Amino acid sequence: SLRRKIEQCSACELHSERRQAFAGEERRDCRLIVVLPHPSPQDDAAGELLSGDTGALWLKILKAMQLQADEVYVTNAIKCAPNLSLVPKQHHAAACIGYLERELQLLPSVPVVLLAENQRSLLKKLQAQVGTERVFRIPHPSKMLRNPDTKREAWTILQEVMQHLPTAQDASS
């Protein structure tokens, strides 16, 4: 399975220090796909993506969008959390991009939200794979916590995303 391949991956040096590799939870009836650049060290320690205060803000955002967490497929471009002293590099992303591409192939054609403002190459790869009309980009919730002014801009974009969401009945059929 794809999850097992991700968990056993040793394509770059990040695997040697990881606690776990993050594969998205299987959700074939999802209404939204969320892509993060990489798991944070805090997420790695917690064993879940978007943990702590960042996760609490993300759940509030989903509630405002009238979505349940189990209707959202959350994944990373880079599957392993870098340690605190290592900033992920392009070769880490290149080692994982095939996994992300395969995940997106297995999921329904729903909007994709990239939670990162400065990931231009990842944005272009997502647009090339799923189409520019389905890909949206907002600041990561951790940035919204540090800079509350970014919430307004993110909400404007998320309102547009909401117009493209399938209904819950459409997603499950």
PDB file of C-alpha atoms in Angstrom:
ATOM      1  CA  SER A   1       0.000   0.000   0.000  1.00  0.00           C
ATOM      2  CA  LEU A   2       1.031   3.614  -0.426  1.00  0.00           C
ATOM      3  CA  ARG A   3       0.998   4.201   3.336  1.00  0.00           C
ATOM      4  CA  ARG A   4       3.426   1.328   3.890  1.00  0.00           C
ATOM      5  CA  LYS A   5       5.738   2.614   1.141  1.00  0.00           C
ATOM      6  CA  ILE A   6       5.785   6.060   2.731  1.00  0.00           C
ATOM      7  CA  GLU A   7       6.449   4.619   6.193  1.00  0.00           C
ATOM      8  CA  GLN A   8       9.355   2.519   4.866  1.00  0.00           C
ATOM      9  CA  CYS A   9      10.871   5.215   2.646  1.00  0.00           C
ATOM     10  CA  SER A  10      14.594   5.904   2.957  1.00  0.00           C
ATOM     11  CA  ALA A  11      15.040   8.102  -0.133  1.00  0.00           C
ATOM     12  CA  CYS A  12      16.652  10.986   1.799  1.00  0.00           C
ATOM     13  CA  GLU A  13      18.381  11.570   5.119  1.00  0.00           C
ATOM     14  CA  LEU A  14      15.198  12.734   6.881  1.00  0.00           C
ATOM     15  CA  HIS A  15      14.174   9.114   7.396  1.00  0.00           C
ATOM     16  CA  SER A  16      17.084   8.465   9.769  1.00  0.00           C
ATOM     17  CA  GLU A  17      15.737  10.791  12.478  1.00  0.00           C
ATOM     18  CA  ARG A  18      11.980  10.537  12.009  1.00  0.00           C
ATOM     19  CA  ARG A  19       9.596   9.215  14.596  1.00  0.00           C
ATOM     20  CA  GLN A  20       7.108   8.444  11.849  1.00  0.00           C
ATOM     21  CA  ALA A  21       6.423   9.246   8.243  1.00  0.00           C
ATOM     22  CA  PHE A  22       3.159  11.077   7.681  1.00  0.00           C
ATOM     23  CA  ALA A  23       0.790   9.647   5.115  1.00  0.00           C
ATOM     24  CA  GLY A  24      -2.682  11.153   4.877  1.00  0.00           C
ATOM     25  CA  GLU A  25      -5.572   9.248   6.438  1.00  0.00           C
ATOM     26  CA  GLU A  26      -7.497   7.409   3.749  1.00  0.00           C
ATOM     27  CA  ARG A  27     -10.555   9.479   2.850  1.00  0.00           C
ATOM     28  CA  ARG A  28     -11.903   8.590  -0.573  1.00  0.00           C
ATOM     29  CA  ASP A  29     -15.020  10.671   0.102  1.00  0.00           C
ATOM     30  CA  CYS A  30     -13.214  13.831   1.189  1.00  0.00           C
ATOM     31  CA  ARG A  31     -14.543  17.257   0.248  1.00  0.00           C
ATOM     32  CA  LEU A  32     -11.229  19.107   0.586  1.00  0.00           C
ATOM     33  CA  ILE A  33      -7.545  18.220   0.255  1.00  0.00           C
ATOM     34  CA  VAL A  34      -5.001  20.139   2.326  1.00  0.00           C
ATOM     35  CA  VAL A  35      -1.290  20.013   1.540  1.00  0.00           C
ATOM     36  CA  LEU A  36       1.358  21.162   3.998  1.00  0.00           C
ATOM     37  CA  PRO A  37       5.000  21.597   2.946  1.00  0.00           C
ATOM     38  CA  HIS A  38       6.268  19.270   5.708  1.00  0.00           C
ATOM     39  CA  PRO A  39       5.328  18.196   9.229  1.00  0.00           C
ATOM     40  CA  SER A  40       6.634  20.417  11.982  1.00  0.00           C
ATOM     41  CA  PRO A  41       8.792  18.981  14.758  1.00  0.00           C
ATOM     42  CA  GLN A  42       5.792  19.603  17.063  1.00  0.00           C
ATOM     43  CA  ASP A  43       3.548  17.568  14.766  1.00  0.00           C
ATOM     44  CA  ASP A  44       6.170  14.834  14.717  1.00  0.00           C
ATOM     45  CA  ALA A  45       6.274  14.745  18.522  1.00  0.00           C
ATOM     46  CA  ALA A  46       2.465  14.753  18.753  1.00  0.00           C
ATOM     47  CA  GLY A  47       2.111  12.119  16.019  1.00  0.00           C
ATOM     48  CA  GLU A  48      -0.470  14.167  14.121  1.00  0.00           C
ATOM     49  CA  LEU A  49      -0.518  16.947  11.581  1.00  0.00           C
ATOM     50  CA  LEU A  50      -1.689  20.400  12.608  1.00  0.00           C
ATOM     51  CA  SER A  51      -1.278  19.757  16.311  1.00  0.00           C
ATOM     52  CA  GLY A  52      -1.469  22.074  19.308  1.00  0.00           C
ATOM     53  CA  ASP A  53      -2.618  25.686  18.924  1.00  0.00           C
ATOM     54  CA  THR A  54      -2.158  25.441  15.160  1.00  0.00           C
ATOM     55  CA  GLY A  55      -4.533  22.491  15.064  1.00  0.00           C
ATOM     56  CA  ALA A  56      -7.064  24.268  17.259  1.00  0.00           C
ATOM     57  CA  LEU A  57      -7.101  27.229  14.857  1.00  0.00           C
ATOM     58  CA  TRP A  58      -7.392  24.856  11.893  1.00  0.00           C
ATOM     59  CA  LEU A  59     -10.443  23.171  13.464  1.00  0.00           C
ATOM     60  CA  LYS A  60     -12.063  26.609  13.939  1.00  0.00           C
ATOM     61  CA  ILE A  61     -11.404  27.370  10.272  1.00  0.00           C
ATOM     62  CA  LEU A  62     -12.991  24.076   9.214  1.00  0.00           C
ATOM     63  CA  LYS A  63     -16.020  24.771  11.405  1.00  0.00           C
ATOM     64  CA  ALA A  64     -16.396  28.209   9.804  1.00  0.00           C
ATOM     65  CA  MET A  65     -16.243  26.477   6.408  1.00  0.00           C
ATOM     66  CA  GLN A  66     -18.945  24.048   7.603  1.00  0.00           C
ATOM     67  CA  LEU A  67     -16.588  21.093   7.241  1.00  0.00           C
ATOM     68  CA  GLN A  68     -15.866  18.241   9.610  1.00  0.00           C
ATOM     69  CA  ALA A  69     -12.253  17.136  10.097  1.00  0.00           C
ATOM     70  CA  ASP A  70     -13.102  13.716   8.648  1.00  0.00           C
ATOM     71  CA  GLU A  71     -14.184  15.374   5.373  1.00  0.00           C
ATOM     72  CA  VAL A  72     -10.686  16.764   4.837  1.00  0.00           C
ATOM     73  CA  TYR A  73      -7.660  14.850   3.574  1.00  0.00           C
ATOM     74  CA  VAL A  74      -4.509  16.370   5.103  1.00  0.00           C
ATOM     75  CA  THR A  75      -1.069  15.439   3.822  1.00  0.00           C
ATOM     76  CA  ASN A  76       2.448  16.788   3.401  1.00  0.00           C
ATOM     77  CA  ALA A  77       4.674  17.261   0.403  1.00  0.00           C
ATOM     78  CA  ILE A  78       7.623  16.084   2.530  1.00  0.00           C
ATOM     79  CA  LYS A  79       6.542  13.085   4.572  1.00  0.00           C
ATOM     80  CA  CYS A  80       9.088  13.209   7.419  1.00  0.00           C
ATOM     81  CA  ALA A  81       9.579  16.028   9.911  1.00  0.00           C
ATOM     82  CA  PRO A  82      12.980  17.665   9.735  1.00  0.00           C
ATOM     83  CA  ASN A  83      14.813  17.850  13.023  1.00  0.00           C
ATOM     84  CA  LEU A  84      15.089  21.260  14.644  1.00  0.00           C
ATOM     85  CA  SER A  85      18.468  22.042  13.081  1.00  0.00           C
ATOM     86  CA  LEU A  86      17.526  21.122   9.507  1.00  0.00           C
ATOM     87  CA  VAL A  87      15.499  23.193   7.099  1.00  0.00           C
ATOM     88  CA  PRO A  88      13.913  21.005   4.400  1.00  0.00           C
ATOM     89  CA  LYS A  89      15.633  21.343   1.051  1.00  0.00           C
ATOM     90  CA  GLN A  90      14.497  20.877  -2.528  1.00  0.00           C
ATOM     91  CA  HIS A  91      16.002  17.377  -2.686  1.00  0.00           C
ATOM     92  CA  HIS A  92      13.815  16.320   0.269  1.00  0.00           C
ATOM     93  CA  ALA A  93      10.739  17.484  -1.619  1.00  0.00           C
ATOM     94  CA  ALA A  94      11.966  15.768  -4.789  1.00  0.00           C
ATOM     95  CA  ALA A  95      12.350  12.489  -2.876  1.00  0.00           C
ATOM     96  CA  CYS A  96       8.704  12.649  -1.741  1.00  0.00           C
ATOM     97  CA  ILE A  97       6.894  14.214  -4.695  1.00  0.00           C
ATOM     98  CA  GLY A  98       5.933  10.853  -6.184  1.00  0.00           C
ATOM     99  CA  TYR A  99       4.061   9.964  -2.992  1.00  0.00           C
ATOM    100  CA  LEU A 100       2.111  13.222  -3.069  1.00  0.00           C
ATOM    101  CA  GLU A 101       1.317  12.751  -6.762  1.00  0.00           C
ATOM    102  CA  ARG A 102       0.003   9.246  -6.080  1.00  0.00           C
ATOM    103  CA  GLU A 103      -2.115  10.445  -3.146  1.00  0.00           C
ATOM    104  CA  LEU A 104      -3.717  13.091  -5.351  1.00  0.00           C
ATOM    105  CA  GLN A 105      -4.431  10.494  -8.065  1.00  0.00           C
ATOM    106  CA  LEU A 106      -6.288   8.333  -5.550  1.00  0.00           C
ATOM    107  CA  LEU A 107      -8.458  11.164  -4.222  1.00  0.00           C
ATOM    108  CA  PRO A 108     -11.581  12.768  -5.689  1.00  0.00           C
ATOM    109  CA  SER A 109     -11.439  15.940  -7.777  1.00  0.00           C
ATOM    110  CA  VAL A 110     -12.051  18.410  -4.965  1.00  0.00           C
ATOM    111  CA  PRO A 111     -10.375  21.724  -4.089  1.00  0.00           C
ATOM    112  CA  VAL A 112      -6.771  21.570  -2.888  1.00  0.00           C
ATOM    113  CA  VAL A 113      -5.531  24.113  -0.347  1.00  0.00           C
ATOM    114  CA  LEU A 114      -1.803  24.607   0.118  1.00  0.00           C
ATOM    115  CA  LEU A 115      -1.054  25.872   3.629  1.00  0.00           C
ATOM    116  CA  ALA A 116       2.085  27.836   2.784  1.00  0.00           C
ATOM    117  CA  GLU A 117       2.693  31.182   1.170  1.00  0.00           C
ATOM    118  CA  ASN A 118       6.299  30.742   0.091  1.00  0.00           C
ATOM    119  CA  GLN A 119       6.173  27.362  -1.641  1.00  0.00           C
ATOM    120  CA  ARG A 120       6.096  28.468  -5.278  1.00  0.00           C
ATOM    121  CA  SER A 121       7.517  25.266  -6.781  1.00  0.00           C
ATOM    122  CA  LEU A 122       5.097  23.105  -4.790  1.00  0.00           C
ATOM    123  CA  LEU A 123       2.208  25.334  -5.848  1.00  0.00           C
ATOM    124  CA  LYS A 124       3.201  24.932  -9.501  1.00  0.00           C
ATOM    125  CA  LYS A 125       3.450  21.137  -9.150  1.00  0.00           C
ATOM    126  CA  LEU A 126      -0.003  20.973  -7.574  1.00  0.00           C
ATOM    127  CA  GLN A 127      -1.467  23.185 -10.293  1.00  0.00           C
ATOM    128  CA  ALA A 128       0.145  21.066 -13.001  1.00  0.00           C
ATOM    129  CA  GLN A 129      -1.292  17.884 -11.532  1.00  0.00           C
ATOM    130  CA  VAL A 130      -4.823  18.904 -10.558  1.00  0.00           C
ATOM    131  CA  GLY A 131      -5.396  22.161 -12.469  1.00  0.00           C
ATOM    132  CA  THR A 132      -5.052  25.795 -11.502  1.00  0.00           C
ATOM    133  CA  GLU A 133      -8.783  26.175 -10.882  1.00  0.00           C
ATOM    134  CA  ARG A 134      -8.688  23.604  -8.045  1.00  0.00           C
ATOM    135  CA  VAL A 135      -5.594  24.850  -6.176  1.00  0.00           C
ATOM    136  CA  PHE A 136      -5.708  27.608  -3.579  1.00  0.00           C
ATOM    137  CA  ARG A 137      -3.000  28.895  -1.252  1.00  0.00           C
ATOM    138  CA  ILE A 138      -3.321  30.450   2.180  1.00  0.00           C
ATOM    139  CA  PRO A 139      -0.865  31.076   5.019  1.00  0.00           C
ATOM    140  CA  HIS A 140      -0.152  28.183   7.346  1.00  0.00           C
ATOM    141  CA  PRO A 141      -2.246  28.428  10.538  1.00  0.00           C
ATOM    142  CA  SER A 142       0.957  28.854  12.577  1.00  0.00           C
ATOM    143  CA  LYS A 143       1.625  32.047  10.613  1.00  0.00           C
ATOM    144  CA  MET A 144      -1.946  33.186  11.224  1.00  0.00           C
ATOM    145  CA  LEU A 145      -1.327  32.758  14.953  1.00  0.00           C
ATOM    146  CA  ARG A 146       1.860  34.832  14.759  1.00  0.00           C
ATOM    147  CA  ASN A 147       0.347  37.445  12.443  1.00  0.00           C
ATOM    148  CA  PRO A 148      -3.431  37.719  12.943  1.00  0.00           C
ATOM    149  CA  ASP A 149      -3.731  40.146  10.000  1.00  0.00           C
ATOM    150  CA  THR A 150      -3.217  37.174   7.655  1.00  0.00           C
ATOM    151  CA  LYS A 151      -6.498  35.607   8.823  1.00  0.00           C
ATOM    152  CA  ARG A 152      -8.618  38.089   6.879  1.00  0.00           C
ATOM    153  CA  GLU A 153      -6.819  37.365   3.603  1.00  0.00           C
ATOM    154  CA  ALA A 154      -7.015  33.620   4.245  1.00  0.00           C
ATOM    155  CA  TRP A 155     -10.737  33.816   4.958  1.00  0.00           C
ATOM    156  CA  THR A 156     -11.368  35.643   1.671  1.00  0.00           C
ATOM    157  CA  ILE A 157      -9.623  32.823  -0.196  1.00  0.00           C
ATOM    158  CA  LEU A 158     -11.384  30.131   1.834  1.00  0.00           C
ATOM    159  CA  GLN A 159     -14.763  31.637   0.970  1.00  0.00           C
ATOM    160  CA  GLU A 160     -13.862  31.086  -2.678  1.00  0.00           C
ATOM    161  CA  VAL A 161     -12.793  27.514  -1.857  1.00  0.00           C
ATOM    162  CA  MET A 162     -16.193  26.937  -0.236  1.00  0.00           C
ATOM    163  CA  GLN A 163     -17.910  27.736  -3.539  1.00  0.00           C
ATOM    164  CA  HIS A 164     -16.052  24.781  -5.117  1.00  0.00           C
ATOM    165  CA  LEU A 165     -16.679  22.219  -2.363  1.00  0.00           C
ATOM    166  CA  PRO A 166     -18.861  19.263  -3.258  1.00  0.00           C
ATOM    167  CA  THR A 167     -21.836  18.694  -0.997  1.00  0.00           C
ATOM    168  CA  ALA A 168     -21.476  15.957   1.596  1.00  0.00           C
ATOM    169  CA  GLN A 169     -23.885  13.784  -0.464  1.00  0.00           C
ATOM    170  CA  ASP A 170     -21.809  14.285  -3.628  1.00  0.00           C
ATOM    171  CA  ALA A 171     -18.604  13.324  -1.797  1.00  0.00           C
ATOM    172  CA  SER A 172     -20.024  10.066  -0.471  1.00  0.00           C
ATOM    173  CA  SER A 173     -21.535   8.874  -3.749  1.00  0.00           C
TER     174      SER A 173
END
